[in-house]
Amino acid sequence: MYQPDLSPVADSLALSSLVAALPLLTLFVLLGGLKMKAHWAGLASLAVAVAVAVTAYGMPGRLALLSASEGAAFGLFPIMWIVVTAIWVYQLTVVSGRFEDLRRAFGLISADPRIQAIIIAFCFGGLLEALAGFGAPVAITGVMLMGLGFAPVRAAVTVLVANTAPVAFGAIATPIITAGNLTKIPYTEIGAYVGHQTPLIALFVPLLLVGLVHGRRGVRQTWPVALVCGAVFGLAQFVSATYLSVELTDIVASLAGLAAIVLFLRVWRPQGSEEARADLHKAARAEQAGGAAGQPSDPGHADRPSAPSGTHTGQDGARTPHDRAAATDTLPVAGSAQRIKGSRILMAFLPYLIIIAVFSLAKLWTPLKEFLTASDAKLGWPGLDGEVLTAAGQVSATTVYTFPWLSSPGTLLLLSGAVIAAVYRVTPAAAAREFTATLAKLRWALLTVAAVLALAYVMNLSGQTITIGTWIAGAGTAFAFLSPILGWLGTAVTGSDTSANALFATLQQTAANKAGLDPTLLVAANTSGGVVGKMISPQNLTIAATAVGLIGRESQLFRAAIKWSLLLLLALCVLVYLQSNVLAWMLP
């Protein structure tokens, strides 16, 4: 049986840590420095991890490769299974024509572009993050803001900054589920800790958004609604992650934030809405003309817009024959003569209501929850299970692969999608074509996640991760302050909070145990730190630039977003450090 040695290189923990870090350094250099495609960088780093495991740690090559195969399997199912089904559900709303109705429905809430930025980039973006993640919210909401007249740079930076607080619970809490699987800490416990950290980010993000859209003047004129949305979103995250369902947290928070805006605007109206629209259109024209482009926080001055917000209605395919036949219960679209029926608004939001219903039954109704959990298949990985010990000499539990074929959030999304397709009258053949097309689009993402999880399993089972964690633990209690930085760095480089947890969750756990800190706190800090690294990841920057037509100008977006990323990271570092001692009462 293989048992890892913590100091295999010259019997030195420091030197061994440097060697153990080679796979991570390879990944960071190839992605961040050489800008290699993520799947190739992941495969190359995996090869380095296997080489280090065999040559430096003395792990048999057979066990190293089997470790990689188990990690790849876990990356594909359940992680990427969740992503595939989530994006498939979104595609069903597009092919049915209902997604366009959803975009138009947002215009009913407010014609003010600053409030629309909060609604679309933060609330709806959070909903997309909850269901899909992996760049989908940035791409979709960026295009929607462009349709409202936002200049490309302003639209891109706005959606990048908005895609923060929801990331930890994205793709039905995939980052947290991944951390739980790797550390064997119940993911519900990790999620509850994260739910005591990210709400503080959520509180201030809407304020940042109105500042990005319309500068200090926008903050002065719209801070009440921004603060209400952020507070309600954060409170809903806290309640759902702690008491309801980790998987449903972002869905609950996004809908709660949206409802808060709707209700608040019944008793309050922002000043300067017309001026804000005029400034945005002027900035867009200036950017197109090669003028003062790329200044998200400098909106310009008054000039009447060429077209009011809300006039972009998209394709008429959203209207079915029976929709056009019924001309009752119509409501005016804010800022437009267009009218949209209340029944179509309900149909536009129906997929998200169906998903909430399905997940609520599966996660909150105890008999069904127990039935689904009992269906999980546990498999001792062939040739690996029972062959690897931990550094403490115990048989590793990581070699047992759990196949949650029925209880997986991905399977629940598949079931939800079948119901949505039936309600939207999408034929089984069309739904199957969309599923196949989604698989094809995600083929490189599938390979990337499989490679990164394979890398994580090799590093964990060979002992590389625990070597690094033991060495870092020498920082003692000060490591609590540094802990979110690892998550920030991992997500900034890989573009995925899930990948950051795959790389560093076990390391955080090891360092916490060695330093006498709460391991759940530091694993949660890794997840929370990752959310503020998402906005500057090359993957997300590329997606945002592509969505708004700024290919090749990612560096401009990076410069605009980095200061906000670092500011939020500093706030998280201080919070986690305080939660490790004087604010320990905040934790669940």
XYZ file of N, CA and C in Angstrom, residues 162-362:
603
model
N -20.604 42.348 -11.726
C -21.835 41.767 -11.185
C -21.691 40.271 -10.930
N -20.854 39.614 -11.720
C -20.698 38.160 -11.621
C -19.710 37.803 -10.508
N -20.069 38.189 -9.281
C -19.200 37.930 -8.126
C -19.943 37.144 -7.045
N -20.761 37.831 -6.270
C -21.410 37.219 -5.109
C -22.121 35.904 -5.422
N -22.770 35.749 -6.589
C -23.473 34.476 -6.839
C -22.545 33.313 -7.194
N -21.278 33.565 -7.497
C -20.408 32.534 -8.069
C -20.217 31.336 -7.134
N -20.125 31.584 -5.835
C -19.874 30.489 -4.891
C -20.957 29.421 -4.953
N -22.196 29.839 -5.219
C -23.317 28.901 -5.277
C -23.733 28.621 -6.718
N -22.857 28.936 -7.669
C -23.179 28.789 -9.078
C -23.333 27.348 -9.520
N -24.038 27.168 -10.645
C -24.278 25.838 -11.222
C -24.807 24.882 -10.159
N -25.836 25.324 -9.460
C -26.461 24.533 -8.391
C -25.417 24.151 -7.336
N -24.624 25.149 -6.927
C -23.627 25.009 -5.840
C -22.512 24.026 -6.176
N -22.158 23.918 -7.459
C -21.099 22.984 -7.858
C -19.764 23.252 -7.152
N -19.292 24.518 -7.004
C -18.019 24.726 -6.298
C -18.041 24.177 -4.878
N -19.151 24.371 -4.185
C -19.245 23.920 -2.791
C -19.374 22.400 -2.718
N -20.139 21.825 -3.633
C -20.269 20.362 -3.675
C -18.909 19.731 -3.962
N -18.140 20.339 -4.854
C -16.802 19.831 -5.171
C -15.902 19.870 -3.943
N -15.924 20.989 -3.223
C -15.103 21.111 -2.010
C -15.501 20.071 -0.979
N -16.797 19.831 -0.846
C -17.257 18.838 0.108
C -16.814 17.429 -0.253
N -16.867 17.111 -1.539
C -16.440 15.784 -1.977
C -14.956 15.555 -1.738
N -14.160 16.582 -1.966
C -12.711 16.423 -1.830
C -12.263 16.403 -0.369
N -12.895 17.205 0.475
C -12.465 17.311 1.870
C -13.230 16.384 2.803
N -14.352 15.851 2.306
C -15.249 15.022 3.116
C -15.926 15.822 4.233
N -15.839 17.133 4.170
C -16.650 17.990 5.030
C -18.026 18.088 4.383
N -19.119 17.898 5.109
C -20.445 18.000 4.491
C -20.587 19.316 3.720
N -20.991 19.208 2.452
C -21.048 20.424 1.638
C -22.088 21.404 2.166
N -23.097 20.892 2.871
C -24.080 21.798 3.468
C -23.438 22.676 4.541
N -22.457 22.111 5.241
C -21.742 22.881 6.264
C -20.866 23.945 5.625
N -20.163 23.575 4.550
C -19.331 24.552 3.830
C -20.213 25.665 3.276
N -21.356 25.265 2.689
C -22.268 26.254 2.119
C -22.792 27.228 3.155
N -23.060 26.732 4.364
C -23.540 27.617 5.419
C -22.472 28.633 5.809
N -21.214 28.195 5.871
C -20.120 29.134 6.171
C -19.994 30.183 5.064
N -20.047 29.735 3.805
C -19.974 30.685 2.688
C -21.143 31.667 2.764
N -22.295 31.163 3.206
C -23.464 32.018 3.358
C -23.331 33.056 4.456
N -22.260 32.962 5.232
C -21.959 33.983 6.240
C -20.817 34.900 5.789
N -20.391 34.754 4.530
C -19.307 35.585 3.992
C -19.738 36.370 2.754
N -20.224 35.681 1.731
C -20.553 36.358 0.466
C -21.696 37.369 0.569
N -22.650 37.235 1.507
C -23.687 38.279 1.586
C -23.130 39.676 1.800
N -21.974 39.789 2.467
C -21.378 41.112 2.656
C -20.865 41.682 1.335
N -20.445 40.805 0.421
C -20.081 41.257 -0.922
C -21.332 41.678 -1.673
N -22.367 40.839 -1.573
C -23.615 41.120 -2.286
C -24.213 42.465 -1.876
N -24.011 42.851 -0.635
C -24.573 44.103 -0.147
C -24.067 45.303 -0.946
N -22.797 45.262 -1.356
C -22.187 46.440 -1.988
C -22.083 46.355 -3.512
N -22.240 45.162 -4.082
C -22.071 45.036 -5.532
C -23.056 45.900 -6.318
N -24.366 45.932 -5.987
C -25.266 46.812 -6.753
C -24.845 48.280 -6.710
N -24.283 48.725 -5.575
C -23.778 50.093 -5.508
C -22.615 50.293 -6.468
N -21.737 49.303 -6.561
C -20.636 49.380 -7.519
C -21.167 49.457 -8.946
N -22.220 48.704 -9.218
C -22.757 48.664 -10.580
C -23.301 50.021 -11.014
N -24.079 50.678 -10.144
C -24.622 51.982 -10.548
C -23.497 52.998 -10.661
N -22.417 52.817 -9.885
C -21.262 53.698 -10.045
C -20.566 53.476 -11.371
N -20.450 52.222 -11.795
C -19.844 51.918 -13.090
C -20.691 52.437 -14.240
N -22.004 52.375 -14.085
C -22.914 52.796 -15.158
C -22.983 54.310 -15.276
N -23.026 55.017 -14.130
C -23.287 56.461 -14.197
C -22.486 57.262 -13.177
N -21.358 56.717 -12.733
C -20.472 57.469 -11.874
C -21.069 57.817 -10.522
N -20.457 58.790 -9.850
C -20.918 59.191 -8.515
C -22.339 59.745 -8.554
N -22.663 60.404 -9.648
C -24.021 60.939 -9.766
C -25.047 59.807 -9.748
N -24.714 58.697 -10.433
C -25.610 57.550 -10.430
C -25.781 56.959 -9.047
N -24.687 56.926 -8.273
C -24.765 56.406 -6.906
C -25.649 57.304 -6.050
N -25.461 58.612 -6.174
C -26.261 59.554 -5.378
C -27.752 59.423 -5.693
N -28.070 59.169 -6.955
C -29.470 59.170 -7.374
C -30.159 57.820 -7.208
N -29.398 56.748 -7.116
C -30.037 55.423 -7.082
C -29.599 54.555 -5.905
N -28.835 55.127 -4.957
C -28.314 54.275 -3.883
C -29.411 53.584 -3.060
N -30.590 54.181 -2.857
C -31.586 53.456 -2.039
C -31.977 52.104 -2.640
N -32.286 52.084 -3.951
C -32.718 50.821 -4.553
C -31.549 49.843 -4.658
N -30.339 50.374 -4.902
C -29.164 49.495 -4.970
C -28.908 48.838 -3.619
N -29.033 49.614 -2.556
C -28.784 49.079 -1.214
C -29.869 48.081 -0.817
N -31.116 48.377 -1.172
C -32.212 47.451 -0.863
C -32.006 46.125 -1.579
N -31.661 46.189 -2.860
C -31.437 44.960 -3.629
C -30.282 44.152 -3.037
N -29.153 44.822 -2.753
C -27.999 44.126 -2.197
C -28.289 43.511 -0.844
N -29.023 44.248 -0.004
C -29.335 43.755 1.344
C -30.260 42.544 1.278
N -31.285 42.617 0.445
C -32.225 41.495 0.341
C -31.562 40.286 -0.294
N -30.753 40.515 -1.336
C -30.027 39.417 -1.975
C -29.120 38.729 -0.949
N -28.353 39.525 -0.198
C -27.444 38.965 0.796
C -28.183 38.231 1.899
N -29.292 38.805 2.368
C -30.074 38.150 3.419
C -30.642 36.821 2.927
N -31.112 36.809 1.681
C -31.654 35.571 1.113
C -30.558 34.519 0.956
N -29.358 34.945 0.555
C -28.234 34.008 0.502
C -27.967 33.401 1.876
N -27.936 34.240 2.883
C -27.674 33.792 4.258
C -28.718 32.775 4.702
N -29.992 33.095 4.512
C -31.072 32.226 4.988
C -31.093 30.909 4.216
N -30.991 30.990 2.901
C -31.065 29.764 2.095
C -29.865 28.859 2.345
N -28.660 29.425 2.366
C -27.456 28.603 2.562
C -27.412 27.989 3.949
N -27.983 28.681 4.932
C -27.912 28.212 6.316
C -29.062 27.281 6.678
N -30.273 27.587 6.175
C -31.444 26.873 6.673
C -32.247 26.125 5.593
N -32.157 26.547 4.326
C -33.021 25.954 3.308
C -32.275 24.953 2.437
N -31.536 25.449 1.462
C -30.862 24.566 0.509
C -29.670 25.282 -0.084
N -28.502 24.668 0.005
C -27.301 25.252 -0.592
C -27.461 25.329 -2.102
N -28.042 24.281 -2.696
C -28.192 24.243 -4.153
C -29.094 25.354 -4.687
N -30.116 25.713 -3.912
C -31.093 26.706 -4.371
C -30.729 28.131 -3.959
N -29.603 28.320 -3.301
C -29.292 29.617 -2.693
C -29.333 30.766 -3.693
N -28.643 30.633 -4.816
C -28.605 31.742 -5.778
C -29.956 31.975 -6.439
N -30.716 30.917 -6.656
C -32.043 31.084 -7.246
C -32.928 31.885 -6.293
N -32.927 31.484 -5.026
C -33.724 32.191 -4.023
C -33.267 33.637 -3.893
N -31.951 33.859 -3.820
C -31.422 35.206 -3.632
C -31.717 36.106 -4.827
N -31.554 35.574 -6.037
C -31.783 36.383 -7.241
C -33.238 36.807 -7.357
N -34.150 35.870 -7.132
C -35.569 36.202 -7.219
C -35.978 37.139 -6.080
N -35.383 36.954 -4.905
C -35.696 37.850 -3.783
C -35.202 39.265 -4.075
N -33.989 39.372 -4.627
C -33.468 40.692 -4.986
C -34.328 41.382 -6.030
N -34.774 40.609 -7.033
C -35.640 41.163 -8.070
C -36.971 41.618 -7.486
N -37.565 40.790 -6.617
C -38.829 41.156 -5.991
C -38.671 42.405 -5.131
N -37.527 42.539 -4.457
C -37.291 43.718 -3.627
C -37.266 44.986 -4.470
N -36.638 44.898 -5.655
C -36.608 46.065 -6.543
C -38.011 46.436 -6.994
N -38.789 45.440 -7.415
C -40.157 45.682 -7.890
C -40.985 46.369 -6.809
N -40.921 45.839 -5.591
C -41.721 46.405 -4.503
C -41.223 47.785 -4.093
N -39.910 47.966 -4.058
C -39.362 49.251 -3.637
C -39.711 50.360 -4.626
N -39.724 50.017 -5.923
C -40.023 51.028 -6.941
C -41.499 51.436 -6.938
N -42.318 50.751 -6.181
C -43.711 51.168 -6.041
C -43.837 52.388 -5.127
N -42.834 52.597 -4.284
C -42.903 53.709 -3.327
C -41.776 54.713 -3.522
N -40.881 54.452 -4.486
C -39.727 55.338 -4.680
C -39.354 55.357 -6.150
N -38.956 56.516 -6.653
C -38.514 56.638 -8.044
C -37.169 57.353 -8.079
N -36.222 56.894 -8.891
C -34.910 57.553 -8.958
C -34.982 58.857 -9.730
N -34.089 59.750 -9.419
C -33.955 60.986 -10.185
C -32.964 60.776 -11.331
N -33.110 61.603 -12.360
C -32.120 61.624 -13.429
C -32.159 60.456 -14.386
N -33.313 59.785 -14.525
C -33.387 58.626 -15.425
C -33.157 59.026 -16.876
N -33.812 60.102 -17.303
C -33.652 60.563 -18.697
C -32.211 60.994 -18.948
N -31.627 61.684 -17.995
C -30.244 62.132 -18.129
C -29.293 60.936 -18.216
N -29.559 59.907 -17.419
C -28.713 58.710 -17.436
C -28.784 58.013 -18.790
N -30.003 57.921 -19.356
C -30.133 57.289 -20.681
C -29.402 58.094 -21.744
N -29.526 59.403 -21.650
C -28.851 60.257 -22.628
C -27.332 60.105 -22.525
N -26.825 60.073 -21.314
C -25.378 59.945 -21.112
C -24.864 58.606 -21.629
N -25.628 57.558 -21.399
C -25.207 56.231 -21.866
C -25.156 56.163 -23.381
N -26.167 56.736 -24.025
C -26.186 56.726 -25.492
C -25.060 57.588 -26.060
N -24.785 58.704 -25.390
C -23.687 59.553 -25.850
C -22.361 58.819 -25.720
N -22.165 58.125 -24.591
C -20.927 57.374 -24.387
C -20.790 56.260 -25.416
N -21.905 55.614 -25.743
C -21.868 54.539 -26.731
C -21.470 55.085 -28.098
N -22.034 56.236 -28.467
C -21.684 56.835 -29.766
C -20.223 57.276 -29.784
N -19.755 57.827 -28.641
C -18.366 58.271 -28.571
C -17.414 57.093 -28.705
N -17.767 55.973 -28.075
C -16.900 54.794 -28.154
C -16.865 54.248 -29.571
N -18.027 54.217 -30.217
C -18.084 53.738 -31.594
C -17.283 54.638 -32.524
N -17.248 55.930 -32.192
C -16.523 56.878 -33.039
C -15.035 56.947 -32.698
N -14.617 56.130 -31.723
C -13.201 56.133 -31.347
C -12.846 57.232 -30.392
N -13.888 57.755 -29.701
C -13.642 58.838 -28.758
C -13.258 58.296 -27.403
N -13.921 58.790 -26.387
C -13.571 58.430 -25.006
C -14.089 57.051 -24.667
N -13.518 56.059 -25.331
C -13.928 54.681 -25.074
C -13.205 54.135 -23.871
N -13.855 53.124 -23.282
C -13.196 52.367 -22.215
C -13.111 53.083 -20.885
N -14.034 54.037 -20.623
C -14.042 54.696 -19.316
C -15.366 54.388 -18.632
N -15.495 53.210 -18.030
C -16.766 52.808 -17.471
C -17.295 53.724 -16.388
N -16.414 54.430 -15.705
C -16.897 55.259 -14.599
C -17.049 56.725 -14.996
N -16.890 57.044 -16.271
C -17.010 58.431 -16.723
C -18.099 58.488 -17.779
N -19.367 58.693 -17.374
C -20.476 58.534 -18.295
C -20.675 59.650 -19.299
N -20.001 60.741 -19.164
C -20.231 61.808 -20.124
C -21.291 62.777 -19.635
N -21.822 63.577 -20.546
C -22.791 64.602 -20.150
C -24.039 64.507 -21.012
N -24.986 65.386 -20.735
C -26.323 65.247 -21.295
C -26.331 65.344 -22.811
N -27.137 64.483 -23.377
C -27.394 64.485 -24.804
C -28.574 63.562 -25.002
N -29.546 63.975 -25.750
C -30.738 63.157 -25.885
C -30.406 61.862 -26.605
N -30.901 60.720 -26.126
C -30.642 59.458 -26.792
C -31.373 59.373 -28.113
N -30.779 58.606 -29.016
C -31.407 58.464 -30.323
C -32.606 57.543 -30.276
N -32.657 56.666 -29.290
C -33.787 55.753 -29.140
C -33.955 55.445 -27.670
N -35.191 55.427 -27.205
C -35.397 55.165 -25.790
C -35.114 53.724 -25.430
N -34.741 53.546 -24.149
C -34.498 52.189 -23.662
C -35.781 51.389 -23.706
N -35.661 50.126 -24.080
C -36.818 49.253 -24.090
C -37.410 49.056 -25.457
N -36.877 49.717 -26.516
C -37.460 49.565 -27.839
C -36.940 48.355 -28.579
N -35.913 47.683 -28.032
C -35.349 46.523 -28.700
C -36.163 45.285 -28.341
N -37.050 44.880 -29.218
C -37.963 43.797 -28.873
C -37.516 42.458 -29.390
N -36.538 42.393 -30.259
C -36.050 41.093 -30.738
C -37.003 40.467 -31.719
N -36.950 39.132 -31.817
C -37.707 38.407 -32.816
C -39.157 38.254 -32.398
N -40.037 38.198 -33.374
C -41.447 37.998 -33.110
C -41.745 36.532 -32.815
N -40.723 35.681 -32.969
C -40.917 34.257 -32.734
C -41.359 33.960 -31.323
N -41.215 34.937 -30.423
C -41.647 34.704 -29.047
C -43.154 34.621 -28.944
N -43.859 35.091 -29.965
C -45.311 35.132 -29.901
C -45.892 33.903 -30.591
N -46.575 33.101 -29.831
C -47.245 31.941 -30.402
C -48.616 32.364 -30.895
N -49.272 31.569 -31.780
C -50.572 31.960 -32.301
C -51.599 32.244 -31.210
N -51.630 31.398 -30.160
C -52.634 31.640 -29.130
C -52.291 32.872 -28.306
N -50.996 33.252 -28.277
C -50.622 34.491 -27.583
C -51.167 35.698 -28.324
N -51.011 35.653 -29.660
C -51.448 36.807 -30.450
C -52.968 36.919 -30.472
N -53.638 35.794 -30.320
C -55.094 35.813 -30.389
C -55.703 36.496 -29.168
N -55.039 36.338 -28.041
C -55.562 36.916 -26.800
C -54.934 38.277 -26.584
N -55.743 39.308 -26.529
C -55.217 40.673 -26.394
C -55.584 41.288 -25.059
N -55.833 40.433 -24.080
C -56.171 40.948 -22.763
C -54.941 41.054 -21.894
N -55.118 41.335 -20.654
C -54.100 41.460 -19.588
C -52.752 41.922 -20.116
N -52.730 43.040 -20.859
C -51.471 43.576 -21.365
C -50.990 44.694 -20.467
N -49.664 44.873 -20.465
C -49.034 45.922 -19.672
C -48.078 46.692 -20.562
N -47.926 47.998 -20.368
C -46.988 48.766 -21.178
C -45.556 48.493 -20.768
N -44.685 48.371 -21.740
C -43.274 48.238 -21.461
C -42.715 49.619 -21.170
N -41.982 49.742 -20.064
C -41.441 51.037 -19.669
C -40.578 51.618 -20.765
N -40.827 52.890 -21.118
C -40.008 53.553 -22.109
C -40.310 53.134 -23.525
N -41.436 52.459 -23.755
C -41.723 51.972 -25.097
C -43.218 51.856 -25.273
N -43.647 51.945 -26.541
C -45.055 51.760 -26.840
C -45.412 50.283 -26.923
N -44.426 49.436 -26.873
C -44.655 47.997 -26.931
C -45.497 47.549 -25.747
N -46.302 46.508 -25.957
C -47.102 45.940 -24.885
C -46.849 44.442 -24.851
N -46.844 43.889 -23.633
C -46.592 42.471 -23.466
C -47.566 41.927 -22.432
N -48.193 40.814 -22.753
C -49.224 40.265 -21.894
C -48.645 39.680 -20.618
N -49.404 39.779 -19.535
C -48.981 39.210 -18.272
C -48.790 37.710 -18.352
N -49.602 37.048 -19.178
C -49.463 35.593 -19.307
C -48.130 35.223 -19.935
N -47.652 36.049 -20.854
C -46.353 35.772 -21.480
C -45.208 36.036 -20.508
N -45.395 37.005 -19.628
C -44.387 37.235 -18.594
C -44.282 36.009 -17.693
N -45.449 35.479 -17.305
C -45.459 34.276 -16.472
C -44.774 33.117 -17.183
N -45.050 32.958 -18.480
C -44.434 31.874 -19.236
C -42.922 32.071 -19.363
N -42.489 33.324 -19.418
C -41.051 33.595 -19.525
C -40.314 33.189 -18.243
N -40.959 33.382 -17.095
C -40.339 33.033 -15.815
C -40.615 31.583 -15.400
N -41.475 30.895 -16.152
C -41.897 29.561 -15.752
C -40.753 28.558 -15.563
N -39.718 28.539 -16.444
C -38.644 27.556 -16.236
C -38.009 27.647 -14.856
N -37.837 28.870 -14.364
C -37.173 29.053 -13.086
C -38.093 28.658 -11.933
N -39.395 28.848 -12.129
C -40.359 28.396 -11.124
C -40.408 26.875 -11.080
N -40.342 26.242 -12.251
C -40.338 24.775 -12.311
C -39.097 24.217 -11.623
N -37.940 24.823 -11.897
C -36.686 24.351 -11.291
C -36.737 24.499 -9.776
N -37.252 25.635 -9.306
C -37.371 25.841 -7.857
C -38.275 24.776 -7.247
N -39.380 24.482 -7.921
C -40.314 23.478 -7.395
C -39.655 22.104 -7.329
N -38.960 21.714 -8.403
C -38.323 20.394 -8.451
C -37.250 20.275 -7.376
N -36.394 21.280 -7.275
C -35.310 21.222 -6.288
C -35.841 21.328 -4.855
N -36.889 22.089 -4.667
C -37.462 22.205 -3.325
C -37.997 20.856 -2.864
N -38.693 20.162 -3.753
C -39.193 18.827 -3.405
C -38.046 17.865 -3.112
N -37.023 17.916 -3.974
C -35.918 16.964 -3.847
C -35.053 17.221 -2.628
